[in-house]
PDB file of C-alpha atoms in Angstrom:
ATOM      1  CA  ASP I   1     -22.444 -50.934-119.893  1.00 92.00           C
ATOM      2  CA  ILE I   2     -25.303 -49.931-122.162  1.00 96.00           C
ATOM      3  CA  GLN I   3     -25.434 -46.145-122.514  1.00 97.00           C
ATOM      4  CA  MET I   4     -28.826 -44.436-122.622  1.00 98.00           C
ATOM      5  CA  THR I   5     -29.009 -41.005-124.245  1.00 97.00           C
ATOM      6  CA  GLN I   6     -32.119 -38.892-123.773  1.00 98.00           C
ATOM      7  CA  SER I   7     -33.098 -35.811-125.737  1.00 97.00           C
ATOM      8  CA  PRO I   8     -33.818 -33.070-125.181  1.00 97.00           C
ATOM      9  CA  SER I   9     -32.367 -32.367-121.747  1.00 98.00           C
ATOM     10  CA  THR I  10     -34.935 -29.639-121.182  1.00 98.00           C
ATOM     11  CA  LEU I  11     -38.277 -29.131-122.898  1.00 97.00           C
ATOM     12  CA  SER I  12     -40.499 -26.066-122.557  1.00 97.00           C
ATOM     13  CA  ALA I  13     -44.165 -26.587-123.373  1.00 96.00           C
ATOM     14  CA  SER I  14     -47.653 -25.361-122.577  1.00 96.00           C
ATOM     15  CA  VAL I  15     -50.719 -27.059-121.151  1.00 96.00           C
ATOM     16  CA  GLY I  16     -52.464 -28.900-123.974  1.00 96.00           C
ATOM     17  CA  ASP I  17     -49.305 -29.395-126.048  1.00 97.00           C
ATOM     18  CA  ARG I  18     -48.226 -32.744-127.456  1.00 97.00           C
ATOM     19  CA  VAL I  19     -44.629 -33.519-126.489  1.00 98.00           C
ATOM     20  CA  THR I  20     -42.171 -36.263-127.340  1.00 98.00           C
ATOM     21  CA  ILE I  21     -39.012 -37.336-125.519  1.00 98.00           C
ATOM     22  CA  THR I  22     -36.477 -39.607-127.193  1.00 98.00           C
ATOM     23  CA  CYS I  23     -34.179 -42.207-125.686  1.00 98.00           C
ATOM     24  CA  ARG I  24     -31.417 -43.949-127.620  1.00 98.00           C
ATOM     25  CA  ALA I  25     -29.586 -47.056-126.409  1.00 98.00           C
ATOM     26  CA  SER I  26     -25.983 -47.800-127.359  1.00 97.00           C
ATOM     27  CA  GLN I  27     -27.014 -51.337-128.347  1.00 97.00           C
ATOM     28  CA  SER I  28     -30.196 -53.328-128.768  1.00 97.00           C
ATOM     29  CA  ILE I  29     -32.146 -53.809-125.526  1.00 97.00           C
ATOM     30  CA  ASN I  30     -34.848 -56.197-126.757  1.00 96.00           C
ATOM     31  CA  GLY I  31     -37.590 -53.716-125.943  1.00 97.00           C
ATOM     32  CA  ARG I  32     -36.734 -53.753-122.220  1.00 97.00           C
ATOM     33  CA  LEU I  33     -37.218 -50.037-121.823  1.00 98.00           C
ATOM     34  CA  ALA I  34     -39.113 -48.199-119.087  1.00 98.00           C
ATOM     35  CA  TRP I  35     -40.085 -44.582-118.575  1.00 98.00           C
ATOM     36  CA  TYR I  36     -40.372 -42.897-115.180  1.00 98.00           C
ATOM     37  CA  GLN I  37     -41.716 -39.551-114.018  1.00 98.00           C
ATOM     38  CA  GLN I  38     -40.079 -37.847-111.050  1.00 98.00           C
ATOM     39  CA  LYS I  39     -41.235 -34.750-109.203  1.00 98.00           C
ATOM     40  CA  PRO I  40     -38.969 -32.756-106.864  1.00 96.00           C
ATOM     41  CA  GLY I  41     -38.358 -34.496-103.556  1.00 96.00           C
ATOM     42  CA  LYS I  42     -40.234 -37.617-104.614  1.00 98.00           C
ATOM     43  CA  ALA I  43     -39.299 -41.093-105.797  1.00 98.00           C
ATOM     44  CA  PRO I  44     -39.599 -41.949-109.484  1.00 98.00           C
ATOM     45  CA  ASN I  45     -42.947 -43.300-110.672  1.00 98.00           C
ATOM     46  CA  LEU I  46     -43.151 -45.995-113.352  1.00 98.00           C
ATOM     47  CA  LEU I  47     -45.158 -44.899-116.399  1.00 98.00           C
ATOM     48  CA  ILE I  48     -44.283 -47.278-119.238  1.00 98.00           C
ATOM     49  CA  TYR I  49     -42.590 -50.686-119.399  1.00 98.00           C
ATOM     50  CA  LYS I  50     -41.603 -53.001-122.254  1.00 98.00           C
ATOM     51  CA  ALA I  51     -41.312 -49.841-124.366  1.00 98.00           C
ATOM     52  CA  SER I  52     -45.051 -49.412-124.903  1.00 98.00           C
ATOM     53  CA  SER I  53     -47.035 -51.013-122.051  1.00 98.00           C
ATOM     54  CA  LEU I  54     -48.851 -48.546-119.812  1.00 98.00           C
ATOM     55  CA  GLU I  55     -48.441 -49.168-116.085  1.00 98.00           C
ATOM     56  CA  SER I  56     -51.698 -49.593-114.194  1.00 97.00           C
ATOM     57  CA  GLY I  57     -53.159 -46.291-113.035  1.00 97.00           C
ATOM     58  CA  VAL I  58     -51.158 -44.144-115.452  1.00 98.00           C
ATOM     59  CA  PRO I  59     -53.288 -41.786-117.590  1.00 97.00           C
ATOM     60  CA  SER I  60     -53.755 -42.813-121.201  1.00 98.00           C
ATOM     61  CA  ARG I  61     -52.293 -39.518-122.471  1.00 98.00           C
ATOM     62  CA  PHE I  62     -48.899 -41.158-121.831  1.00 98.00           C
ATOM     63  CA  SER I  63     -47.683 -43.563-124.493  1.00 98.00           C
ATOM     64  CA  GLY I  64     -44.423 -45.217-125.445  1.00 98.00           C
ATOM     65  CA  SER I  65     -43.089 -46.600-128.692  1.00 98.00           C
ATOM     66  CA  GLY I  66     -39.925 -47.799-130.319  1.00 97.00           C
ATOM     67  CA  SER I  67     -37.754 -50.834-130.813  1.00 96.00           C
ATOM     68  CA  GLY I  68     -34.138 -51.780-131.277  1.00 95.00           C
ATOM     69  CA  THR I  69     -32.218 -48.793-129.970  1.00 97.00           C
ATOM     70  CA  GLU I  70     -34.681 -45.901-130.474  1.00 98.00           C
ATOM     71  CA  PHE I  71     -37.583 -45.218-128.135  1.00 98.00           C
ATOM     72  CA  THR I  72     -40.005 -42.370-127.499  1.00 98.00           C
ATOM     73  CA  LEU I  73     -42.315 -41.210-124.733  1.00 98.00           C
ATOM     74  CA  THR I  74     -45.252 -39.102-125.898  1.00 98.00           C
ATOM     75  CA  ILE I  75     -47.662 -37.075-123.798  1.00 98.00           C
ATOM     76  CA  SER I  76     -50.640 -36.350-126.018  1.00 95.00           C
ATOM     77  CA  SER I  77     -52.051 -33.304-124.204  1.00 95.00           C
ATOM     78  CA  LEU I  78     -49.985 -31.862-121.376  1.00 97.00           C
ATOM     79  CA  GLN I  79     -51.705 -31.365-118.044  1.00 96.00           C
ATOM     80  CA  PRO I  80     -50.397 -29.149-115.209  1.00 95.00           C
ATOM     81  CA  ASP I  81     -49.468 -32.257-113.206  1.00 96.00           C
ATOM     82  CA  ASP I  82     -47.150 -33.487-115.992  1.00 97.00           C
ATOM     83  CA  PHE I  83     -44.445 -30.872-115.496  1.00 94.00           C
ATOM     84  CA  ALA I  84     -41.672 -32.986-114.018  1.00 97.00           C
ATOM     85  CA  THR I  85     -38.464 -34.793-114.981  1.00 98.00           C
ATOM     86  CA  TYR I  86     -38.645 -37.954-117.087  1.00 98.00           C
ATOM     87  CA  TYR I  87     -36.113 -40.779-117.226  1.00 98.00           C
ATOM     88  CA  CYS I  88     -35.743 -43.765-119.487  1.00 98.00           C
ATOM     89  CA  GLN I  89     -34.230 -46.987-118.135  1.00 98.00           C
ATOM     90  CA  GLN I  90     -32.962 -50.119-119.828  1.00 98.00           C
ATOM     91  CA  TYR I  91     -33.300 -53.348-117.893  1.00 97.00           C
ATOM     92  CA  ASN I  92     -31.983 -55.746-120.504  1.00 96.00           C
ATOM     93  CA  SER I  93     -28.512 -56.211-119.072  1.00 92.00           C
ATOM     94  CA  TYR I  94     -27.212 -57.197-115.654  1.00 89.00           C
ATOM     95  CA  SER I  95     -26.117 -53.587-115.235  1.00 93.00           C
ATOM     96  CA  ILE I  96     -29.201 -51.375-115.305  1.00 96.00           C
ATOM     97  CA  THR I  97     -28.769 -47.892-116.761  1.00 98.00           C
ATOM     98  CA  PHE I  98     -30.842 -44.719-116.896  1.00 98.00           C
ATOM     99  CA  GLY I  99     -30.916 -41.851-119.310  1.00 98.00           C
ATOM    100  CA  GLN I 100     -29.725 -38.505-117.972  1.00 98.00           C
ATOM    101  CA  GLY I 101     -33.284 -37.169-117.703  1.00 98.00           C
ATOM    102  CA  THR I 102     -35.513 -34.668-119.497  1.00 98.00           C
ATOM    103  CA  ARG I 103     -36.872 -31.750-117.507  1.00 98.00           C
ATOM    104  CA  LEU I 104     -40.295 -30.733-118.790  1.00 97.00           C
ATOM    105  CA  GLU I 105     -41.029 -27.139-117.824  1.00 96.00           C
ATOM    106  CA  ILE I 106     -43.869 -24.730-118.332  1.00 89.00           C
ATOM    107  CA  LYS I 107     -43.361 -22.321-121.236  1.00 88.00           C
TER     108      LYS I 107
ATOM    109  CA  GLU A   1     -50.564 -51.763-100.210  1.00 96.00           C
ATOM    110  CA  VAL A   2     -46.928 -52.155-101.225  1.00 98.00           C
ATOM    111  CA  GLN A   3     -44.622 -50.111 -99.015  1.00 98.00           C
ATOM    112  CA  LEU A   4     -40.860 -49.709 -98.978  1.00 98.00           C
ATOM    113  CA  VAL A   5     -39.292 -47.640 -96.211  1.00 98.00           C
ATOM    114  CA  GLU A   6     -35.593 -46.789 -96.171  1.00 98.00           C
ATOM    115  CA  SER A   7     -33.670 -45.813 -93.055  1.00 98.00           C
ATOM    116  CA  GLY A   8     -30.120 -45.367 -91.847  1.00 98.00           C
ATOM    117  CA  GLY A   9     -29.021 -42.339 -93.814  1.00 98.00           C
ATOM    118  CA  GLY A  10     -27.016 -39.525 -92.287  1.00 98.00           C
ATOM    119  CA  LEU A  11     -23.746 -37.642 -92.244  1.00 98.00           C
ATOM    120  CA  VAL A  12     -20.531 -39.661 -92.453  1.00 98.00           C
ATOM    121  CA  GLN A  13     -16.906 -38.687 -92.991  1.00 98.00           C
ATOM    122  CA  PRO A  14     -14.964 -39.726 -96.096  1.00 98.00           C
ATOM    123  CA  GLY A  15     -13.578 -43.205 -95.617  1.00 98.00           C
ATOM    124  CA  GLY A  16     -16.340 -44.090 -93.203  1.00 98.00           C
ATOM    125  CA  SER A  17     -19.084 -46.701 -93.321  1.00 98.00           C
ATOM    126  CA  LEU A  18     -22.855 -46.691 -93.168  1.00 98.00           C
ATOM    127  CA  ARG A  19     -25.554 -49.350 -93.380  1.00 98.00           C
ATOM    128  CA  LEU A  20     -28.890 -48.564 -94.972  1.00 98.00           C
ATOM    129  CA  SER A  21     -32.018 -50.628 -94.417  1.00 98.00           C
ATOM    130  CA  CYS A  22     -35.207 -50.980 -96.417  1.00 98.00           C
ATOM    131  CA  GLY A  23     -38.296 -52.477 -94.807  1.00 98.00           C
ATOM    132  CA  ALA A  24     -40.890 -54.024 -97.102  1.00 98.00           C
ATOM    133  CA  SER A  25     -44.587 -54.721 -96.593  1.00 98.00           C
ATOM    134  CA  GLY A  26     -47.711 -55.413 -98.611  1.00 98.00           C
ATOM    135  CA  PHE A  27     -46.179 -58.048-100.882  1.00 98.00           C
ATOM    136  CA  THR A  28     -44.245 -61.326-100.758  1.00 98.00           C
ATOM    137  CA  PHE A  29     -40.772 -59.883-100.293  1.00 98.00           C
ATOM    138  CA  SER A  30     -39.013 -63.210-100.843  1.00 98.00           C
ATOM    139  CA  ASP A  31     -40.448 -63.471-104.384  1.00 97.00           C
ATOM    140  CA  HIS A  32     -38.842 -60.242-105.615  1.00 98.00           C
ATOM    141  CA  TYR A  33     -35.423 -59.078-106.673  1.00 98.00           C
ATOM    142  CA  MET A  34     -34.526 -55.788-105.022  1.00 98.00           C
ATOM    143  CA  ASP A  35     -32.457 -52.865-106.290  1.00 98.00           C
ATOM    144  CA  TRP A  36     -30.740 -49.872-104.750  1.00 98.00           C
ATOM    145  CA  VAL A  37     -30.785 -46.710-106.866  1.00 98.00           C
ATOM    146  CA  ARG A  38     -29.236 -43.393-105.868  1.00 98.00           C
ATOM    147  CA  GLN A  39     -29.558 -39.778-106.900  1.00 98.00           C
ATOM    148  CA  ALA A  40     -26.902 -37.176-106.143  1.00 98.00           C
ATOM    149  CA  PRO A  41     -28.226 -33.676-105.364  1.00 97.00           C
ATOM    150  CA  GLY A  42     -29.556 -32.096-108.544  1.00 96.00           C
ATOM    151  CA  LYS A  43     -28.449 -35.056-110.663  1.00 98.00           C
ATOM    152  CA  GLY A  44     -30.033 -38.035-112.389  1.00 98.00           C
ATOM    153  CA  LEU A  45     -30.741 -41.588-111.281  1.00 98.00           C
ATOM    154  CA  GLU A  46     -27.900 -44.080-110.893  1.00 98.00           C
ATOM    155  CA  TRP A  47     -28.469 -47.797-110.363  1.00 98.00           C
ATOM    156  CA  VAL A  48     -26.299 -49.041-107.486  1.00 98.00           C
ATOM    157  CA  GLY A  49     -26.951 -52.757-107.408  1.00 98.00           C
ATOM    158  CA  ARG A  50     -29.303 -55.703-107.149  1.00 98.00           C
ATOM    159  CA  ILE A  51     -29.911 -58.802-105.082  1.00 98.00           C
ATOM    160  CA  ARG A  52     -31.848 -61.734-106.463  1.00 98.00           C
ATOM    161  CA  ILE A  53     -34.053 -64.197-104.641  1.00 98.00           C
ATOM    162  CA  LYS A  54     -33.220 -67.457-102.862  1.00 97.00           C
ATOM    163  CA  ALA A  55     -34.046 -69.509-105.983  1.00 97.00           C
ATOM    164  CA  ASN A  56     -31.252 -67.593-107.747  1.00 96.00           C
ATOM    165  CA  GLY A  57     -28.817 -68.064-104.879  1.00 97.00           C
ATOM    166  CA  TYR A  58     -29.228 -64.513-103.558  1.00 98.00           C
ATOM    167  CA  THR A  59     -26.712 -63.446-106.191  1.00 98.00           C
ATOM    168  CA  THR A  60     -25.807 -59.773-106.478  1.00 98.00           C
ATOM    169  CA  GLU A  61     -24.761 -57.288-109.147  1.00 97.00           C
ATOM    170  CA  TYR A  62     -23.141 -53.898-108.620  1.00 98.00           C
ATOM    171  CA  ALA A  63     -22.411 -50.765-110.572  1.00 97.00           C
ATOM    172  CA  ALA A  64     -18.729 -50.316-111.334  1.00 97.00           C
ATOM    173  CA  SER A  65     -18.671 -47.138-109.231  1.00 97.00           C
ATOM    174  CA  VAL A  66     -19.454 -49.047-106.009  1.00 98.00           C
ATOM    175  CA  LYS A  67     -18.166 -52.561-106.662  1.00 98.00           C
ATOM    176  CA  GLY A  68     -15.854 -53.717-103.905  1.00 98.00           C
ATOM    177  CA  ARG A  69     -17.062 -51.007-101.510  1.00 98.00           C
ATOM    178  CA  PHE A  70     -20.805 -51.673-101.220  1.00 98.00           C
ATOM    179  CA  THR A  71     -22.550 -54.928-100.296  1.00 98.00           C
ATOM    180  CA  ILE A  72     -26.234 -55.707-100.718  1.00 98.00           C
ATOM    181  CA  SER A  73     -27.904 -58.307 -98.524  1.00 98.00           C
ATOM    182  CA  ARG A  74     -31.404 -59.287 -97.513  1.00 98.00           C
ATOM    183  CA  ASP A  75     -33.223 -61.060 -94.696  1.00 98.00           C
ATOM    184  CA  ASP A  76     -36.418 -62.568 -96.059  1.00 98.00           C
ATOM    185  CA  SER A  77     -37.553 -63.536 -92.543  1.00 98.00           C
ATOM    186  CA  LYS A  78     -37.576 -59.835 -91.650  1.00 98.00           C
ATOM    187  CA  ASN A  79     -38.755 -58.547 -95.050  1.00 98.00           C
ATOM    188  CA  SER A  80     -35.682 -56.366 -95.094  1.00 98.00           C
ATOM    189  CA  LEU A  81     -33.048 -55.248 -97.573  1.00 98.00           C
ATOM    190  CA  TYR A  82     -29.666 -53.811 -96.644  1.00 98.00           C
ATOM    191  CA  LEU A  83     -26.898 -51.779 -98.225  1.00 98.00           C
ATOM    192  CA  GLN A  84     -23.533 -51.843 -96.439  1.00 98.00           C
ATOM    193  CA  MET A  85     -21.434 -48.940 -97.664  1.00 98.00           C
ATOM    194  CA  ASN A  86     -17.714 -48.874 -96.856  1.00 98.00           C
ATOM    195  CA  SER A  87     -14.860 -46.575 -97.878  1.00 98.00           C
ATOM    196  CA  LEU A  88     -17.354 -43.830 -98.571  1.00 98.00           C
ATOM    197  CA  GLU A  89     -16.351 -40.983-100.860  1.00 98.00           C
ATOM    198  CA  THR A  90     -17.826 -37.505-101.242  1.00 98.00           C
ATOM    199  CA  GLU A  91     -19.187 -38.651-104.617  1.00 98.00           C
ATOM    200  CA  ASP A  92     -21.419 -41.149-102.775  1.00 98.00           C
ATOM    201  CA  THR A  93     -23.490 -38.284-101.378  1.00 98.00           C
ATOM    202  CA  ALA A  94     -27.023 -38.954-102.621  1.00 98.00           C
ATOM    203  CA  VAL A  95     -30.551 -39.960-101.800  1.00 98.00           C
ATOM    204  CA  TYR A  96     -30.631 -43.754-101.786  1.00 98.00           C
ATOM    205  CA  TYR A  97     -33.802 -45.521-102.871  1.00 98.00           C
ATOM    206  CA  CYS A  98     -34.714 -49.179-102.604  1.00 98.00           C
ATOM    207  CA  ALA A  99     -36.937 -50.448-105.388  1.00 98.00           C
ATOM    208  CA  ARG A 100     -38.761 -53.651-106.168  1.00 98.00           C
ATOM    209  CA  THR A 101     -38.216 -55.580-109.360  1.00 97.00           C
ATOM    210  CA  ARG A 102     -38.171 -59.018-110.961  1.00 94.00           C
ATOM    211  CA  SER A 103     -35.986 -60.630-113.582  1.00 92.00           C
ATOM    212  CA  TYR A 104     -36.042 -58.530-116.747  1.00 94.00           C
ATOM    213  CA  SER A 105     -38.557 -56.123-115.250  1.00 95.00           C
ATOM    214  CA  PRO A 106     -38.552 -52.428-114.354  1.00 97.00           C
ATOM    215  CA  ASN A 107     -38.761 -51.032-110.826  1.00 98.00           C
ATOM    216  CA  ASP A 108     -42.484 -50.880-110.121  1.00 97.00           C
ATOM    217  CA  TYR A 109     -42.365 -49.689-106.497  1.00 98.00           C
ATOM    218  CA  TRP A 110     -39.886 -47.385-104.815  1.00 98.00           C
ATOM    219  CA  GLY A 111     -39.271 -46.216-101.282  1.00 98.00           C
ATOM    220  CA  GLN A 112     -39.209 -42.554-100.329  1.00 98.00           C
ATOM    221  CA  GLY A 113     -35.409 -42.496-100.115  1.00 98.00           C
ATOM    222  CA  THR A 114     -32.853 -41.773 -97.409  1.00 98.00           C
ATOM    223  CA  LEU A 115     -30.162 -39.104 -97.682  1.00 98.00           C
ATOM    224  CA  VAL A 116     -26.511 -40.015 -97.249  1.00 98.00           C
ATOM    225  CA  THR A 117     -24.062 -37.132 -96.950  1.00 98.00           C
ATOM    226  CA  VAL A 118     -20.334 -37.845 -97.079  1.00 98.00           C
ATOM    227  CA  SER A 119     -18.436 -34.828 -95.857  1.00 97.00           C
ATOM    228  CA  SER A 120     -15.713 -33.851 -93.440  1.00 96.00           C
TER     229      SER A 120
END
């Protein structure tokens, strides 16, 4: 299986900050990388697909980049609603895998 | 509006069985692959498995952790997805989500989840 490694596991930041989360794949995934936001007690919500495409309805402060095995999710100016847990997901192989998650908390 | 609604969760003893259902509406269910994804309490997301569409022979894929114990099926006439879970272990305790997808695509819609607790 393709292993997905996210960093950091926890990130403390303030409203208005620019933050970046990194996801590394154990092998090339042909850009088939998604990012999800999950709030407590809720299902994950798709933010980014194909590494850098913004899902409809997602605010433009969210952006994704990367290729090969290294990918990043950037939030340009944190809003109170953004404090949540973020997961990357590769969907290149028959066996889908997620990163372990990054908890974004208020500093 | 796309909606996915899971049901069938509950408390089951180790070694027991349970069948989860996922009802779909608001889209052409038969055109979409469907996944099951689970999340143990306080833990991350784990993909459980997938079922493809009729054109792909309704083929299935499973995570190694559930292969041979879990079976995914679908009934396109009822817009429903199923997860038959046998030989349940305490490690299977989780919220189980159904999620829509396509070939080489992410999960764009998710249900609200149903909790399965495996405990004696």
